[in-house]
mmCIF file of C-alpha atoms in Angstrom:
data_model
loop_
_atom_site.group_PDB
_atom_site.id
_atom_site.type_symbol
_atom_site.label_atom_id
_atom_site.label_comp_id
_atom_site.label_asym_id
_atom_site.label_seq_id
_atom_site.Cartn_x
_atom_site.Cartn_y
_atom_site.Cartn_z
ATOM 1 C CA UNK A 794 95.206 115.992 51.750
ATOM 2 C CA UNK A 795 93.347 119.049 53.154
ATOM 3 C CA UNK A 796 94.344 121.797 50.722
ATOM 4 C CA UNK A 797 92.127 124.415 52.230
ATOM 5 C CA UNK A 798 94.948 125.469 54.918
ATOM 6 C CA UNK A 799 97.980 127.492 53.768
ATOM 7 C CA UNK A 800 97.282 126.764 49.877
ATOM 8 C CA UNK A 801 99.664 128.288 48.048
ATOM 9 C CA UNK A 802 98.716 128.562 43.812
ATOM 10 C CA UNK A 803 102.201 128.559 42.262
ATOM 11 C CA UNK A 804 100.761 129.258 38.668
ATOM 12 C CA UNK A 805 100.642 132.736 39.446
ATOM 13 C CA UNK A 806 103.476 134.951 38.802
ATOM 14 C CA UNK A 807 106.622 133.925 40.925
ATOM 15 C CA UNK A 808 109.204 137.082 41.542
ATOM 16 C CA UNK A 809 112.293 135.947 40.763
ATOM 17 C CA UNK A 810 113.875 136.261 44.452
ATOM 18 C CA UNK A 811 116.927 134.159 44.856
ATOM 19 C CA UNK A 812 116.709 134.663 49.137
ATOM 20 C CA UNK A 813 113.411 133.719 50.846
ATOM 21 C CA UNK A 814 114.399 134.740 54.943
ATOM 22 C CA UNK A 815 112.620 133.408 57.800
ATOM 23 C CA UNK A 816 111.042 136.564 58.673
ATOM 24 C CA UNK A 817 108.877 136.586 55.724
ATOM 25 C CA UNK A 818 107.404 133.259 56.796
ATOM 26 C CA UNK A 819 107.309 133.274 60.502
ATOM 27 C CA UNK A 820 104.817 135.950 61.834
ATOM 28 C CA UNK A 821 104.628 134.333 65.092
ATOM 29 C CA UNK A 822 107.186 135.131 67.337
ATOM 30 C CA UNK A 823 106.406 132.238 69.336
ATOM 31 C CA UNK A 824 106.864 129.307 66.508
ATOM 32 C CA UNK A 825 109.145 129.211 63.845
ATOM 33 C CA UNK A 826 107.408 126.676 62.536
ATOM 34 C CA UNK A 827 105.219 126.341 58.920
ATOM 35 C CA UNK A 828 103.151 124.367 56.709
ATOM 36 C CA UNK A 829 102.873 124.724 52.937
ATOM 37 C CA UNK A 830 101.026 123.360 50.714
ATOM 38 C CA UNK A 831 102.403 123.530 47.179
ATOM 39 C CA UNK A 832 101.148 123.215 43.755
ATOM 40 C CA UNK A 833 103.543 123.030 40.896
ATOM 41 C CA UNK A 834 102.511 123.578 37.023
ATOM 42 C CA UNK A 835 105.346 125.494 35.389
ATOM 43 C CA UNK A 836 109.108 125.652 36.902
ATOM 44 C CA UNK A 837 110.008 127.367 40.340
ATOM 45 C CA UNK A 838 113.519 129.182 39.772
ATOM 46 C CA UNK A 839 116.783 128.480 41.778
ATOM 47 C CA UNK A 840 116.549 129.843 45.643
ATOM 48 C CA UNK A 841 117.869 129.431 48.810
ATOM 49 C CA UNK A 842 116.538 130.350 52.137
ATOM 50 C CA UNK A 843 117.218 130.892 55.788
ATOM 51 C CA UNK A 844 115.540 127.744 57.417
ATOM 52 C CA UNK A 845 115.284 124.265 56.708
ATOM 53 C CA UNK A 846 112.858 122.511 54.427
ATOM 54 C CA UNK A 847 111.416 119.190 54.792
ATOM 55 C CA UNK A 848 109.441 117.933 51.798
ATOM 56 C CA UNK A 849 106.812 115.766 50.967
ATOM 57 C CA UNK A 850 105.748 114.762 47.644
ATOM 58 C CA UNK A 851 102.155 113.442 47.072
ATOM 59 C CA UNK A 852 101.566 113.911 43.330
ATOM 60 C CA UNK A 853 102.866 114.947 40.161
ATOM 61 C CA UNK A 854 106.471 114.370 38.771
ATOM 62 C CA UNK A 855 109.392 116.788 38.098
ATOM 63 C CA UNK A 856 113.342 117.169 38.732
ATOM 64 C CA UNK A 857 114.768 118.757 41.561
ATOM 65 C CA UNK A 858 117.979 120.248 40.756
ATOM 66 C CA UNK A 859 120.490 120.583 44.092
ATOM 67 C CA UNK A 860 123.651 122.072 43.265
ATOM 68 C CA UNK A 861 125.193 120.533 41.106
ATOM 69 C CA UNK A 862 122.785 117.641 41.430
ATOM 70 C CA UNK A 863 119.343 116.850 39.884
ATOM 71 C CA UNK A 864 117.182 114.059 40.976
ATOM 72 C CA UNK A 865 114.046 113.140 39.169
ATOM 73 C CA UNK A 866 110.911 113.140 42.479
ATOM 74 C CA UNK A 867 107.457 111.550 42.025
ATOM 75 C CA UNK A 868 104.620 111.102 44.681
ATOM 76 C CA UNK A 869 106.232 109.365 47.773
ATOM 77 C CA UNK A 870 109.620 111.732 47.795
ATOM 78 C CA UNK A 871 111.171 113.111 50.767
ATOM 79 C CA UNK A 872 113.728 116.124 50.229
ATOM 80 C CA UNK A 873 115.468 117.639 53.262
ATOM 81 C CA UNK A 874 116.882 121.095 52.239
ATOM 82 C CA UNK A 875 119.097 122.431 54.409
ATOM 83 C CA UNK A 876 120.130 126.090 54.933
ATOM 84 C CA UNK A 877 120.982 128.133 51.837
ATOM 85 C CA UNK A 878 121.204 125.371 50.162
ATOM 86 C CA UNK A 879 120.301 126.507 46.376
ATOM 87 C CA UNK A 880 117.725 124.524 44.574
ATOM 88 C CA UNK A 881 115.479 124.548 42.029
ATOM 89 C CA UNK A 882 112.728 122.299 40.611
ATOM 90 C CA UNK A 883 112.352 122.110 36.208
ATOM 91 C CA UNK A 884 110.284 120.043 33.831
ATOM 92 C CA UNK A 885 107.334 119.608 36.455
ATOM 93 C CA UNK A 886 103.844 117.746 35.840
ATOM 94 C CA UNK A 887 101.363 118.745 38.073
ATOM 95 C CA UNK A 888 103.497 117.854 40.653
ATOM 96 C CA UNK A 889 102.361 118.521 44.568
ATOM 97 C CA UNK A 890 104.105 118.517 47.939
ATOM 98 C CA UNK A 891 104.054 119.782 51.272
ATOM 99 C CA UNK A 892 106.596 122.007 52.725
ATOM 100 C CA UNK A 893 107.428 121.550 56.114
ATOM 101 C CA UNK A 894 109.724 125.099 56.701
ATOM 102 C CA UNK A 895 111.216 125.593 60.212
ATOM 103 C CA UNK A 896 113.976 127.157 62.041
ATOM 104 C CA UNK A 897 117.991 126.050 62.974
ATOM 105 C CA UNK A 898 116.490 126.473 66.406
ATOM 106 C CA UNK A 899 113.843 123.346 66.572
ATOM 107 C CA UNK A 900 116.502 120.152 65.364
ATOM 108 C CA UNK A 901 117.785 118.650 67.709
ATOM 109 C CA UNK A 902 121.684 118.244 67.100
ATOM 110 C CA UNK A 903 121.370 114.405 67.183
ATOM 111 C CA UNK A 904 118.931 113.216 64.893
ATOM 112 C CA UNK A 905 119.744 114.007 60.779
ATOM 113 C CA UNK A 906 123.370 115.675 59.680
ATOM 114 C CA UNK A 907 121.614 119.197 59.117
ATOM 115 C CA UNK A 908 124.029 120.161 56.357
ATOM 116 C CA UNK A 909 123.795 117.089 53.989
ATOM 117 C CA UNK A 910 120.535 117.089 51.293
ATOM 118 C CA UNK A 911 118.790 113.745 51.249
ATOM 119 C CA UNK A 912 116.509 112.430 48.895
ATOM 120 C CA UNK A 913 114.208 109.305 50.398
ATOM 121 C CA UNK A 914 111.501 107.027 48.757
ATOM 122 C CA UNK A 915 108.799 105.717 50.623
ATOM 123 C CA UNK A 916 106.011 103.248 50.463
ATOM 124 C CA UNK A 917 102.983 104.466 49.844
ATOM 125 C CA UNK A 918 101.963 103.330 53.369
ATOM 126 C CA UNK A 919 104.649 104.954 55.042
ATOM 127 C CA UNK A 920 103.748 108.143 53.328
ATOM 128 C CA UNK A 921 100.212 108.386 54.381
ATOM 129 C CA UNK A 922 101.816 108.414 57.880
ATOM 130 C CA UNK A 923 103.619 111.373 57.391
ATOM 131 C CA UNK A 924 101.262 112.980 55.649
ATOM 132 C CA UNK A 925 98.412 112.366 58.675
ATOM 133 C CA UNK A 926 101.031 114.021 60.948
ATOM 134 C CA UNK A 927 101.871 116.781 58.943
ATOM 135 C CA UNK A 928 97.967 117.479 58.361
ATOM 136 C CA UNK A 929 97.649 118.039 62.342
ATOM 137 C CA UNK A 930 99.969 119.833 62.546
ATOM 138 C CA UNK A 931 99.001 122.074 59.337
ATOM 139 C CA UNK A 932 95.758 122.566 61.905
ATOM 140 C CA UNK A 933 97.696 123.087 64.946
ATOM 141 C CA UNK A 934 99.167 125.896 63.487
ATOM 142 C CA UNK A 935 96.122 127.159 61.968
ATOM 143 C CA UNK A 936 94.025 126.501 64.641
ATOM 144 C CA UNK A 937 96.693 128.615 68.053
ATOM 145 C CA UNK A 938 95.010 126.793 70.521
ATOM 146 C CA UNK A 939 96.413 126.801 74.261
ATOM 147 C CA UNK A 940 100.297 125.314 74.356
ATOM 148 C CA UNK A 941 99.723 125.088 70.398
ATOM 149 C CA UNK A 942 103.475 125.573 70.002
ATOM 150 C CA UNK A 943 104.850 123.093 72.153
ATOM 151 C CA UNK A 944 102.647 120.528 70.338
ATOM 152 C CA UNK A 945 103.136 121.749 67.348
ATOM 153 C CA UNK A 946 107.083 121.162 67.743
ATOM 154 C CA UNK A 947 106.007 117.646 68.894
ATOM 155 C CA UNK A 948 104.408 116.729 65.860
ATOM 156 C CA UNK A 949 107.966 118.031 63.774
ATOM 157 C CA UNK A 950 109.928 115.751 66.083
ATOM 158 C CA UNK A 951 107.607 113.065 65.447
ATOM 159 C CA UNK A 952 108.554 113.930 61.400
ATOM 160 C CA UNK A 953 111.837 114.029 62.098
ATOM 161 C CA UNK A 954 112.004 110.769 63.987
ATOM 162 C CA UNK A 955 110.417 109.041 60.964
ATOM 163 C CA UNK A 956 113.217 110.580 58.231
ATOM 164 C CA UNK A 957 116.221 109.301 60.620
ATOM 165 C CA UNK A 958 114.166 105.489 60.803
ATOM 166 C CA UNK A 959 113.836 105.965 57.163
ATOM 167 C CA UNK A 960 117.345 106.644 56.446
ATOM 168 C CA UNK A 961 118.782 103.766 58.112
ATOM 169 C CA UNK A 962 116.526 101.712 55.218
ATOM 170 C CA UNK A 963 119.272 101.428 52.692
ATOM 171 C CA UNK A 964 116.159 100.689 49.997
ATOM 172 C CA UNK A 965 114.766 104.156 50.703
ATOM 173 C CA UNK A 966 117.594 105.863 49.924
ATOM 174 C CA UNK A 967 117.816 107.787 46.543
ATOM 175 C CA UNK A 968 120.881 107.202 44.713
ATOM 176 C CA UNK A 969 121.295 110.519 42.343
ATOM 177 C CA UNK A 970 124.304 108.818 40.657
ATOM 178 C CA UNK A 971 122.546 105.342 39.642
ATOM 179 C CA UNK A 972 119.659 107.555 38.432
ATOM 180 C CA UNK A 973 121.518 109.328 35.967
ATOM 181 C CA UNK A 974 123.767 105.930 35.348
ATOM 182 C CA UNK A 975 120.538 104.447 34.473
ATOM 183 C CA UNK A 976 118.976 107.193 32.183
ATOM 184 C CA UNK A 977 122.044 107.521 30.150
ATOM 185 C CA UNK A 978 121.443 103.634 29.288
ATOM 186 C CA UNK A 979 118.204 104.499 28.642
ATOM 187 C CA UNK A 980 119.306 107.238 26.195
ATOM 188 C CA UNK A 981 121.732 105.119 24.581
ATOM 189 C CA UNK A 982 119.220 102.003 23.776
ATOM 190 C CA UNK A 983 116.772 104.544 22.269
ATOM 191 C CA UNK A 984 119.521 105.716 19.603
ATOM 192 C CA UNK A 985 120.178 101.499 18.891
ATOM 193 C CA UNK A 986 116.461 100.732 19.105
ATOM 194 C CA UNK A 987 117.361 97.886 16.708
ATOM 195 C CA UNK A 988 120.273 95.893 19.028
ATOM 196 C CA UNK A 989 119.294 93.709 21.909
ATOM 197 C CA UNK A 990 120.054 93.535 25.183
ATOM 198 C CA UNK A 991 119.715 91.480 28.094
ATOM 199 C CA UNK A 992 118.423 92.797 31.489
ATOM 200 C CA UNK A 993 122.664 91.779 32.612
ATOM 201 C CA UNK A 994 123.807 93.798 30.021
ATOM 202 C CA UNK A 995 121.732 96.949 30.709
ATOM 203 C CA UNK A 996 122.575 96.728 34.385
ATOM 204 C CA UNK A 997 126.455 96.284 33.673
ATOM 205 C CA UNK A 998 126.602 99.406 31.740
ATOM 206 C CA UNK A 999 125.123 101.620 34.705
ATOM 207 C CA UNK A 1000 127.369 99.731 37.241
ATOM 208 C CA UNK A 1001 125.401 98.426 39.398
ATOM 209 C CA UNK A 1002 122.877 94.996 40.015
ATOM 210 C CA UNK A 1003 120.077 93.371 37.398
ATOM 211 C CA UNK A 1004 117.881 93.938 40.752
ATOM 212 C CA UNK A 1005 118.927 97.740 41.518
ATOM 213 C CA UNK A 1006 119.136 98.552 37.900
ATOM 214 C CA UNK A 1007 114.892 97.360 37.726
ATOM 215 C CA UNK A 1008 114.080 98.964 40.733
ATOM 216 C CA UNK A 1009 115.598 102.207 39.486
ATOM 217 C CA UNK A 1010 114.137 102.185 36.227
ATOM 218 C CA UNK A 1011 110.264 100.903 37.542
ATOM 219 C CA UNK A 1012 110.557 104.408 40.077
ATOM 220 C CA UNK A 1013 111.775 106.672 37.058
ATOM 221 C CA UNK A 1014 109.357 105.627 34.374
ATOM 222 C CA UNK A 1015 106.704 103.619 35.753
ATOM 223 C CA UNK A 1016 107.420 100.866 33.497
ATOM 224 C CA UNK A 1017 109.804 97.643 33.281
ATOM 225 C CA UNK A 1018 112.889 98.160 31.466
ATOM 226 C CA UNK A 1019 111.781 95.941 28.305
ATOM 227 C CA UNK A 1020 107.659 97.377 28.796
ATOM 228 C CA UNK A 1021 109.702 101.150 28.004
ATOM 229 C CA UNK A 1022 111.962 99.398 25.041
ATOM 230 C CA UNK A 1023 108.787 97.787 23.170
ATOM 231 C CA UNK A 1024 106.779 100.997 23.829
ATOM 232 C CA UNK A 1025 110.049 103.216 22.477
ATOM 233 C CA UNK A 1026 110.270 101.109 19.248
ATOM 234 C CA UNK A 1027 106.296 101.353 18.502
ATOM 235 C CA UNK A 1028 106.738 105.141 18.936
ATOM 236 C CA UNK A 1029 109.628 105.053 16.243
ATOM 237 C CA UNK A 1030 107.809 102.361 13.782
ATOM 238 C CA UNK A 1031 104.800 105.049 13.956
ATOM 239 C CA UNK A 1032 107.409 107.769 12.358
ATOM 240 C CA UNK A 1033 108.443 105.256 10.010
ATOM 241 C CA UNK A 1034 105.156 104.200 9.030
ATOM 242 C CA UNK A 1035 103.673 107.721 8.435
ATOM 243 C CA UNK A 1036 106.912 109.471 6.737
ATOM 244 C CA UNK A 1037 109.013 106.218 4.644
ATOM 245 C CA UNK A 1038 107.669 103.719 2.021
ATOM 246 C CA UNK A 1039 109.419 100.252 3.750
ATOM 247 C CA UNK A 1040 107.331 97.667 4.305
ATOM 248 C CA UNK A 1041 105.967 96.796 7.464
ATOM 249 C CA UNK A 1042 108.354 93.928 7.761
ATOM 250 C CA UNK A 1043 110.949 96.317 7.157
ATOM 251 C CA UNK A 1044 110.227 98.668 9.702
ATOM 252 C CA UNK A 1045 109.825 96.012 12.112
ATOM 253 C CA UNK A 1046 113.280 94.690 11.948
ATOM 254 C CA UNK A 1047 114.560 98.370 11.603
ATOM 255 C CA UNK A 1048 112.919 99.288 15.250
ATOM 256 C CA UNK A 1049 114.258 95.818 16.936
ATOM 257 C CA UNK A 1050 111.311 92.912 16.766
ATOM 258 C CA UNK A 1051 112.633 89.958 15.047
ATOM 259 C CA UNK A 1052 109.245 88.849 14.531
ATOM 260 C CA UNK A 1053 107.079 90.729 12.004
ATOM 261 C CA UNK A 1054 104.001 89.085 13.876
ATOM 262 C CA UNK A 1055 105.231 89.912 17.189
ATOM 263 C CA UNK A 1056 105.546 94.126 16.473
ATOM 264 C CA UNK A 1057 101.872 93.508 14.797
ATOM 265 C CA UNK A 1058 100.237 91.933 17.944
ATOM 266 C CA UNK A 1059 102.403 94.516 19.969
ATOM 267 C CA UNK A 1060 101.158 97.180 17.518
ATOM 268 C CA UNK A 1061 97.797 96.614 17.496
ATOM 269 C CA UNK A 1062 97.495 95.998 21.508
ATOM 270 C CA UNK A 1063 99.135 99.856 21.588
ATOM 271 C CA UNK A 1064 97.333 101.337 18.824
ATOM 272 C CA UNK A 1065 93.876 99.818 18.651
ATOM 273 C CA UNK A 1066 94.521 99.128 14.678
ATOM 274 C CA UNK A 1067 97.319 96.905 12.596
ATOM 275 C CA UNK A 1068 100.352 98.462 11.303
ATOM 276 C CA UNK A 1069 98.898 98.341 7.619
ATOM 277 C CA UNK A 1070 95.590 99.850 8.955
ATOM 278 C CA UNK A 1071 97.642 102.826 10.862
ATOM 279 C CA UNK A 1072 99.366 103.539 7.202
ATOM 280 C CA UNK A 1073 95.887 103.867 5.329
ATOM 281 C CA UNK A 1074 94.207 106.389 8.097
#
């Protein structure tokens, strides 16, 4: 990415403006039409603006809240925003994105329903696509060379052209709902840490497919679904181990492995020492 242009260091001190308007962004009377690049280490408070938003995510984690809606984003996100539409983004890790801001005036009626939010995945392929157009056009901007604006609205149809292919991939699309479906399984495995489950079961209880359910989970926490359980019940047997007197058998059944010799080989792989070892440091 070529941060130099339009950086924008969100650590500082953000004012806590609810209303960001057009006329604080476009300076040129001749383009409506922005680039910014954005750098998130601590929360950026609930706002609305004037103009739409496209965004791209390209590092970093956090959760977008929309409304009434939050949605967890990670490198690869699209967000459209559309006019004074309130959002927000909380609990953010160094995330990064690219704001593409621009006017009512430059989308065309036809191609994406300008009041609806969406929330798109994409490959990482596809999203070094987008991110090669937006970067020339970051320059075009930057750079006000002759009949810059008429490329430079080009170059945003081009974007826009690639959302509206990208929407009509179903397995782009961002289901908010199964998220949250899927994370309140989550939740409720981590307080039964010693029950089992099948991969069936798990998907049954957020409605929806074993498939959908492990493609959901792999986006949210980088992990399989049983990869997260295993690593969930080592964090608890380390509380156990350090605060209680049960033996290590004991606190193996207690966090869900069946086999003592299993959690030690798990253990060990995790924490570079045995179970009994961890106890004596």
């Amino acid at each position: 990415m070529d941060n130099n242009l339009y950086n924008v260091d969100m650590n500082m001190d953000i004012p806590p403006a609810k209303e960001y308007l057009s006329k604080d962004f476009f300076s040129d009377g001749s383009l409506a039409l922005h680039v910014l690049h954005m750098d998130l280490s601590i929360e950026y408070p609930l706002h609305h603006h004037d103009f739409y938003e496209l965004v791209l995510v390209y590092n970093g984690s956090g959760l977008h809240i929309c409304g009434e809606k939050s949605s967890n984003v990670i490198s690869g996100d699209i967000l459209f925003i559309p006019v004074l539409q309130e959002h927000a983004y909380q609990n953010v890790k160094e995330l990064s994105y690219v704001n593409i801001i621009f006017s009512k005036s430059l989308l065309p009626n036809t191609f994406i329903d300008p009041t609806v939010f969406l929330h798109l995945h994409l490959t990482e392929f596809d999203l070094k696509i987008l991110l090669n157009i937006v970067n020339q056009l970051d320059r075009e901007i930057y750079r006000k060379e002759i009949e810059y604006a008429e490329f430079s609205k080009s170059l945003l149809i081009q974007l826009l052209i690639k959302v509206k292919r990208t929407i009509h991939k179903s397995s782009y699309l961002v289901d908010t709902n199964i998220e949250l479906r899927v994370q309140n399984v989550i939740e409720f495995i981590c307080s039964n840490l010693s029950s089992h489950y099948t991969l069936r079961e798990l998907s049954e209880m957020a409605n929806t497919s074993s498939r959908n359910f492990s493609r959901v989970f792999k986006r949210l926490y980088g992990l399989s679904v049983f990869q997260y359980i295993n690593m969930e019940r080592i964090k608890e047997s380390i509380i156990l181990i350090r605060e209680t007197t049960m033996t290590i058998t004991q606190i193996s059944s207690l966090v869900g492995f069946d086999e003592p010799s299993y959690f030690s080989l798990l253990f060990k792989k995790i924490m570079k020492c045995s179970p009994s070892n961890y106890r004596h440091l």
